[in-house]
XYZ file of C-alpha atoms in Angstrom:
483
model
C 19.946 -9.915 -3.144
C 22.156 -12.840 -4.012
C 20.526 -15.257 -6.379
C 21.071 -18.204 -4.073
C 18.345 -17.875 -1.488
C 16.727 -20.075 1.030
C 13.525 -21.450 -0.359
C 12.330 -21.748 3.151
C 12.622 -18.109 4.020
C 9.400 -16.678 5.428
C 8.297 -15.709 1.944
C 11.645 -13.960 1.842
C 9.733 -11.316 3.520
C 9.789 -9.729 6.783
C 12.044 -11.326 9.298
C 11.728 -8.445 11.718
C 12.234 -10.168 15.032
C 12.003 -7.221 17.378
C 15.278 -7.533 19.244
C 14.943 -11.119 20.411
C 18.575 -10.910 21.576
C 19.257 -14.471 20.571
C 22.749 -15.532 19.513
C 23.392 -15.773 15.760
C 23.382 -19.539 15.749
C 20.043 -19.943 17.464
C 18.563 -17.131 15.421
C 19.512 -18.936 12.245
C 17.924 -22.157 13.468
C 14.794 -20.319 14.502
C 14.621 -18.635 11.106
C 14.895 -21.957 9.307
C 12.265 -23.552 11.531
C 9.745 -20.760 11.020
C 10.531 -20.566 7.343
C 9.773 -24.181 6.646
C 6.548 -23.905 8.605
C 5.363 -20.790 6.785
C 6.178 -22.037 3.309
C 5.105 -25.591 3.941
C 8.445 -26.675 2.474
C 11.612 -28.080 4.000
C 14.217 -25.598 5.078
C 17.354 -25.185 3.030
C 20.665 -23.707 3.954
C 21.382 -20.144 2.847
C 23.988 -21.377 0.437
C 21.710 -23.763 -1.399
C 21.837 -23.418 -5.169
C 18.376 -24.837 -5.781
C 15.750 -22.221 -5.020
C 12.053 -21.783 -5.370
C 10.591 -18.360 -5.765
C 8.275 -16.182 -7.749
C 8.991 -15.330 -11.374
C 9.594 -11.876 -12.825
C 6.022 -11.744 -14.115
C 4.609 -12.739 -10.729
C 6.753 -10.056 -9.106
C 5.425 -7.458 -11.535
C 1.849 -8.542 -10.799
C 2.382 -8.191 -7.050
C 4.116 -4.824 -7.430
C 1.373 -3.317 -9.586
C -1.345 -4.674 -7.331
C 0.497 -3.419 -4.244
C 0.158 0.148 -5.534
C -3.202 0.258 -7.288
C -5.926 0.329 -4.674
C -8.536 2.807 -3.554
C -6.171 5.776 -3.889
C -6.425 5.945 -7.679
C -10.151 6.687 -7.453
C -9.404 9.884 -5.521
C -6.695 11.180 -7.846
C -9.074 13.244 -10.072
C -10.087 15.229 -6.991
C -6.396 15.537 -6.114
C -5.787 17.035 -9.554
C -8.469 19.607 -8.822
C -6.635 20.525 -5.627
C -3.355 21.019 -7.542
C -4.408 22.418 -10.912
C -4.758 21.021 -14.407
C -1.060 21.602 -15.207
C 0.657 21.492 -11.816
C -1.218 18.352 -10.774
C 0.003 15.962 -13.515
C 3.556 17.337 -13.321
C 3.626 16.936 -9.537
C 2.229 13.416 -9.689
C 4.813 12.466 -12.307
C 7.572 13.844 -10.079
C 6.144 12.002 -7.074
C 6.215 8.718 -8.993
C 9.833 9.258 -10.034
C 10.956 10.129 -6.500
C 9.070 7.175 -4.985
C 10.640 4.783 -7.494
C 14.096 6.245 -6.811
C 13.636 5.754 -3.056
C 12.637 2.133 -3.653
C 15.826 1.618 -5.673
C 17.831 3.171 -2.820
C 16.288 0.740 -0.353
C 16.981 -2.273 -2.584
C 20.562 -1.176 -3.275
C 21.349 -0.687 0.425
C 19.796 -4.053 1.286
C 21.847 -5.774 -1.405
C 25.022 -4.165 -0.098
C 24.509 -5.448 3.423
C 23.576 -8.891 2.106
C 26.932 -9.130 0.350
C 28.850 -7.596 3.245
C 27.285 -9.824 5.916
C 26.874 -12.891 3.674
C 23.128 -13.113 4.265
C 20.641 -14.584 1.768
C 18.099 -11.800 2.268
C 17.595 -8.508 4.094
C 14.318 -6.874 5.100
C 13.510 -3.188 5.523
C 14.050 -3.091 9.286
C 17.347 -4.982 9.244
C 18.594 -2.810 6.381
C 17.941 0.353 8.396
C 19.552 -1.196 11.487
C 22.735 -2.138 9.602
C 22.721 1.262 7.917
C 22.787 2.964 11.303
C 25.560 0.628 12.429
C 27.600 1.711 9.398
C 27.036 5.420 10.027
C 29.916 7.579 11.324
C 27.905 8.629 14.388
C 28.685 6.623 17.528
C 25.261 7.483 18.978
C 23.459 6.085 15.948
C 25.604 2.965 16.066
C 24.700 2.370 19.713
C 20.990 2.851 19.016
C 20.857 1.052 15.664
C 18.326 -1.515 16.891
C 15.761 1.276 17.240
C 15.863 1.715 13.482
C 14.471 -1.783 13.039
C 11.776 -1.190 15.640
C 10.700 2.116 14.088
C 10.410 0.578 10.626
C 8.458 -2.357 12.040
C 6.039 0.016 13.747
C 5.482 2.092 10.610
C 4.998 -1.019 8.474
C 2.426 -2.495 10.833
C 0.495 0.767 11.194
C 0.546 1.493 7.461
C -0.448 -1.935 6.195
C -3.064 -2.555 8.886
C -4.420 0.900 8.161
C -4.784 0.013 4.488
C -6.643 -3.143 5.484
C -9.086 -1.120 7.569
C -9.639 1.306 4.690
C -10.333 -1.619 2.382
C -13.036 -2.973 4.697
C -14.756 0.418 4.772
C -14.446 0.685 0.988
C -15.890 -2.794 0.444
C -18.857 -2.135 2.702
C -19.655 1.323 1.320
C -19.495 0.249 -2.319
C -21.599 -2.868 -1.807
C -24.134 -0.825 0.130
C -24.285 1.747 -2.685
C -24.863 -0.937 -5.321
C -27.584 -2.667 -3.293
C -29.440 0.538 -2.416
C -29.505 1.711 -6.041
C -30.427 -1.671 -7.523
C -34.125 -0.842 -7.964
C -33.369 2.347 -9.916
C -30.418 1.040 -11.905
C -31.210 0.898 -15.617
C -29.617 -0.414 -18.788
C -29.724 3.064 -20.312
C -26.505 4.855 -19.395
C -27.769 8.115 -20.930
C -30.923 8.277 -18.794
C -31.217 11.584 -16.980
C -33.330 11.358 -13.899
C -33.370 11.373 -10.129
C -32.220 8.197 -8.497
C -34.166 7.042 -5.441
C -32.056 4.929 -3.103
C -33.689 2.080 -1.184
C -32.449 2.089 2.422
C -30.884 -1.203 3.510
C -28.964 -2.411 6.530
C -26.231 -0.359 8.154
C -22.835 -0.353 6.437
C -21.290 -1.898 9.569
C -23.328 -5.036 8.914
C -21.888 -5.119 5.410
C -18.434 -5.062 7.009
C -19.328 -8.125 9.064
C -20.565 -9.806 5.894
C -17.097 -9.575 4.384
C -15.329 -10.830 7.522
C -15.598 -14.607 6.791
C -14.196 -14.141 3.282
C -11.323 -12.019 4.559
C -10.577 -14.580 7.279
C -10.229 -17.323 4.670
C -7.940 -15.168 2.515
C -5.527 -14.299 5.327
C -5.029 -17.996 6.151
C -3.066 -18.274 2.888
C 0.551 -18.221 4.053
C 2.381 -18.702 0.762
C 3.161 -15.682 -1.387
C 3.168 -17.787 -4.546
C -0.438 -18.850 -3.888
C -1.408 -15.202 -3.420
C -0.257 -14.540 -6.988
C -3.510 -16.028 -8.321
C -5.601 -13.701 -6.127
C -3.349 -10.770 -6.988
C -3.734 -11.494 -10.699
C -7.528 -11.705 -10.289
C -7.486 -8.361 -8.488
C -5.390 -6.830 -11.254
C -7.784 -8.085 -13.933
C -10.873 -6.848 -12.035
C -9.403 -3.417 -11.428
C -8.020 -3.170 -14.955
C -11.439 -3.877 -16.465
C -13.092 -1.350 -14.148
C -10.468 1.287 -14.921
C -10.956 0.694 -18.661
C -14.704 1.247 -18.201
C -13.997 4.435 -16.259
C -11.453 5.592 -18.843
C -13.775 5.090 -21.802
C -16.440 7.169 -20.053
C -14.232 10.058 -18.923
C -12.725 10.417 -22.400
C -16.175 11.125 -23.870
C -17.365 14.700 -24.106
C -14.458 16.404 -22.343
C -15.390 20.101 -22.071
C -13.087 23.009 -22.818
C -10.351 22.876 -20.131
C -9.460 26.547 -20.540
C -11.711 27.404 -17.599
C -9.765 25.154 -15.247
C -6.900 26.703 -13.242
C -3.389 25.698 -14.275
C -2.246 25.756 -10.638
C -4.243 25.865 -7.433
C -3.349 27.765 -4.284
C -0.977 26.279 -1.725
C -3.747 25.423 0.766
C -5.541 23.044 -1.588
C -2.192 21.802 -2.925
C -1.509 20.325 0.495
C -4.567 18.116 -0.011
C -3.117 16.922 -3.321
C 0.228 16.156 -1.712
C -1.311 13.991 0.989
C -3.354 12.005 -1.540
C -0.359 11.522 -3.843
C 1.880 10.235 -1.044
C -0.859 7.859 0.041
C -1.333 6.529 -3.501
C 2.248 5.249 -3.877
C 1.804 2.750 -1.094
C 3.983 -0.227 -2.026
C 7.266 0.523 -0.228
C 6.366 -2.133 2.353
C 6.221 -4.939 -0.219
C 9.335 -4.054 -2.254
C 11.914 -6.030 -0.271
C 9.625 -9.020 0.386
C 9.099 -9.319 -3.377
C 12.795 -8.830 -4.168
C 13.771 -11.360 -1.526
C 11.484 -14.020 -2.990
C 12.392 -13.653 -6.673
C 14.101 -16.573 -8.350
C 16.554 -14.194 -10.027
C 16.798 -11.067 -7.881
C 19.253 -9.472 -10.320
C 16.258 -8.651 -12.555
C 14.331 -6.914 -9.779
C 15.585 -3.327 -10.472
C 14.288 -3.620 -14.039
C 10.954 -5.044 -12.836
C 10.697 -2.279 -10.244
C 11.294 0.472 -12.816
C 8.839 -1.099 -15.259
C 6.152 -1.549 -12.634
C 6.459 1.976 -11.235
C 6.420 3.432 -14.772
C 3.158 1.634 -15.516
C 1.671 2.730 -12.196
C 2.693 6.379 -12.587
C 1.398 6.562 -16.164
C -1.933 5.079 -15.056
C -2.196 7.491 -12.127
C -1.500 10.553 -14.266
C -3.927 9.436 -16.994
C -6.879 8.608 -14.731
C -6.334 11.624 -12.496
C -5.998 14.131 -15.330
C -8.777 12.776 -17.548
C -11.158 12.487 -14.600
C -10.592 16.114 -13.650
C -10.902 17.292 -17.257
C -14.174 15.368 -17.698
C -15.982 16.506 -14.546
C -14.126 19.725 -13.678
C -15.149 21.319 -10.414
C -17.975 18.765 -10.021
C -15.525 15.906 -9.404
C -16.324 14.013 -6.204
C -14.169 12.281 -3.606
C -14.281 9.039 -5.612
C -14.648 9.178 -9.367
C -17.130 6.294 -9.217
C -19.612 8.716 -7.632
C -19.684 10.717 -10.876
C -20.583 7.738 -13.077
C -24.148 7.250 -14.417
C -26.457 4.906 -12.537
C -26.642 2.130 -15.102
C -25.510 -1.473 -14.848
C -22.404 -0.928 -16.952
C -21.004 1.632 -14.540
C -22.385 -0.051 -11.443
C -20.274 -3.007 -12.525
C -17.239 -0.801 -11.919
C -18.015 -0.863 -8.210
C -18.603 -4.612 -8.291
C -15.279 -5.186 -10.042
C -13.506 -2.942 -7.570
C -15.084 -4.858 -4.715
C -13.569 -8.046 -6.141
C -10.206 -6.359 -6.678
C -9.967 -4.800 -3.218
C -11.107 -8.061 -1.614
C -8.141 -9.828 -3.201
C -5.789 -6.933 -2.424
C -6.585 -7.213 1.284
C -4.614 -10.462 1.529
C -1.491 -8.935 -0.032
C -1.555 -5.863 2.217
C -2.195 -8.106 5.228
C 0.849 -10.229 4.350
C 3.428 -7.641 5.491
C 2.271 -7.025 9.108
C 1.555 -10.739 9.511
C 5.129 -11.643 8.599
C 6.444 -9.056 11.070
C 4.370 -10.263 14.013
C 4.151 -14.022 13.432
C 7.862 -14.984 13.646
C 8.153 -13.193 16.973
C 5.091 -14.948 18.397
C 5.833 -18.408 16.969
C 9.366 -18.325 18.368
C 7.892 -18.396 21.869
C 6.088 -21.742 21.480
C 6.996 -25.285 20.511
C 6.609 -26.548 16.970
C 3.471 -28.427 18.020
C 1.632 -25.182 18.739
C 3.091 -23.189 15.849
C 0.263 -23.811 13.376
C -2.631 -23.171 15.818
C -0.923 -20.006 17.040
C -0.326 -18.856 13.462
C -3.987 -19.255 12.570
C -5.148 -17.654 15.806
C -3.001 -14.545 15.319
C -4.057 -14.163 11.705
C -7.746 -14.409 12.612
C -7.285 -12.006 15.516
C -5.571 -9.462 13.249
C -8.273 -9.597 10.579
C -10.954 -9.274 13.253
C -9.085 -6.283 14.670
C -9.145 -4.486 11.329
C -12.864 -5.191 11.013
C -13.605 -4.007 14.573
C -11.657 -0.782 14.009
C -13.553 -0.187 10.778
C -16.843 -0.667 12.627
C -16.072 1.286 15.809
C -14.183 4.330 14.558
C -16.395 6.960 12.848
C -14.965 8.411 9.641
C -12.216 5.830 9.646
C -11.037 6.975 6.220
C -9.906 10.308 7.679
C -8.249 8.715 10.693
C -6.357 6.306 8.479
C -5.515 9.113 6.072
C -3.710 10.708 8.999
C -1.917 7.478 9.904
C -1.145 6.736 6.265
C 0.276 10.201 5.661
C 2.623 9.901 8.621
C 3.674 6.306 7.943
C 3.793 6.466 4.150
C 5.845 9.648 4.148
C 8.313 8.164 6.613
C 8.665 4.792 4.886
C 8.617 5.954 1.273
C 10.339 9.349 1.301
C 12.094 10.165 4.578
C 13.893 6.973 5.634
C 15.395 5.700 2.310
C 17.462 8.850 1.500
C 18.735 9.049 5.092
C 19.557 5.348 4.891
C 21.692 5.954 1.793
C 23.624 8.695 3.577
C 24.199 6.511 6.635
C 25.290 3.554 4.498
C 27.702 5.254 2.103
C 28.837 8.423 3.899
C 31.908 6.866 5.517
C 33.004 5.556 2.094
C 32.730 8.946 0.469
C 29.683 10.526 -1.150
C 29.497 13.379 -3.590
C 27.977 16.611 -2.238
C 25.302 16.442 -4.939
C 24.151 13.013 -3.749
C 23.986 14.227 -0.165
C 22.040 17.306 -1.274
C 19.669 15.153 -3.318
C 18.980 12.845 -0.382
C 18.461 15.779 1.962
C 15.967 17.396 -0.421
C 13.978 14.168 -0.776
C 13.800 13.752 3.007
C 12.642 17.352 3.363
C 10.010 16.678 0.688
C 8.858 13.659 2.664
C 8.668 15.713 5.845
C 6.583 18.336 4.058
C 4.291 15.511 2.941
C 4.010 14.389 6.544
C 3.142 17.907 7.748
C 0.696 18.646 4.923
C -0.981 15.240 5.111
C -1.354 15.528 8.864
C -2.781 19.021 8.558
C -5.215 17.827 5.891
C -6.533 14.914 7.944
C -6.838 16.921 11.167
C -8.560 19.784 9.367
C -11.200 17.425 7.945
C -11.603 15.513 11.200
C -12.572 18.656 13.124
C -15.249 19.617 10.609
C -18.890 19.383 11.754
C -20.377 15.908 11.369
C -23.051 17.135 8.943
C -20.517 18.339 6.393
C -18.540 15.141 6.764
C -21.592 13.036 6.126
C -22.463 15.026 3.050
C -18.939 14.795 1.647
C -18.994 11.029 2.053
C -22.464 10.404 0.670
C -23.220 8.786 -2.634
C -24.946 11.092 -5.060
C -25.921 9.652 -8.437
C -25.916 12.820 -10.455
C -26.532 12.312 -14.139
């Protein structure tokens, strides 16, 4: 976006007021009022030259952390579902296409910022203005639905990730605690591990709730950088520990299939789409940068690092464990304190990541709610909504059995739409009336079709696993310390 931005923007993030139908003047005043409240800083006019924002390094930290979550631990199994050759090539292509779609979204948002003389543009407003610029009169008349659809997908996706994180935190802590009596310092010990039963995993979820509630009360994206950096360090250390183990004693890969059949490939596709999960934080980060002109470079660098890490961990994990690879690669690690620390580090990393994923739906919902009350009640209402949202994610994690599969379904639908289907169609709607080459139109159409296939395959995958008997589901989700 333009380099002169309002320091008081709501973290530059997600000003998706769902069709408040307020006149432009009052909307601008409302935006400035909410912005100063959320940032804890005085509002500035959009044309102000003095700005505060996050640096390029902070942006890179947030971008990397926004992608690397629980999905990377399931990529070795995804490689098994695709094949030892087809899997890495497909994941590399998926990373390139996802990065390209992010660039499309940023470029369209920048265009409308310049055209409408706005300091920032979020995902929903970009889609709405894209539909208004389309040659179709019907799309122009229904452009506001584009903003609502994007808002819905963003809320569902990010809240779904938060629920998955709660389940992940509880399950991993429970696994560490139950194996504590049999955990040794000898990582080469070969024996049967006897787990000590403890309290139900739902009680572990409630244990994390106070910590999550404190994290979500942080309303400033710059403050979240410290937690994001801590999460990056924790996950980086754990991934290094995993990497040094899976590179030892790799067996002959000639017995592994180069390409799997199309049925199991659909499982790979759903996991890969889910892994590249940061489309919801791209524009908020770009909007809040001090010098947004550097964001395309930061975006390309960050996605290159992420894709290289995904391909490396996924491929090496599959090569190391072959057909014995489990749903999470941590389940294949020896039961010694060095490798148990991987789970502990990931617990720390995911705990910090929760706040960043929570940030997007909060900044969609809060401006709409706060606009309905006086300034006196803005802060209490802000805290109340944040606490209610974090409690909702915890309740859903507790009440819904096999929540990971349910959210895999939601994530496949939402992630495919946000990351692969909408951006190419947005580019066509934005630039078609100005003249587009047939190759560009064909490219965008193919990417959208790819995203739709991801939606269909991911949905089929989740539904197929959800209808399996409960016994097989329990077994597939159990922790087996096989050494």
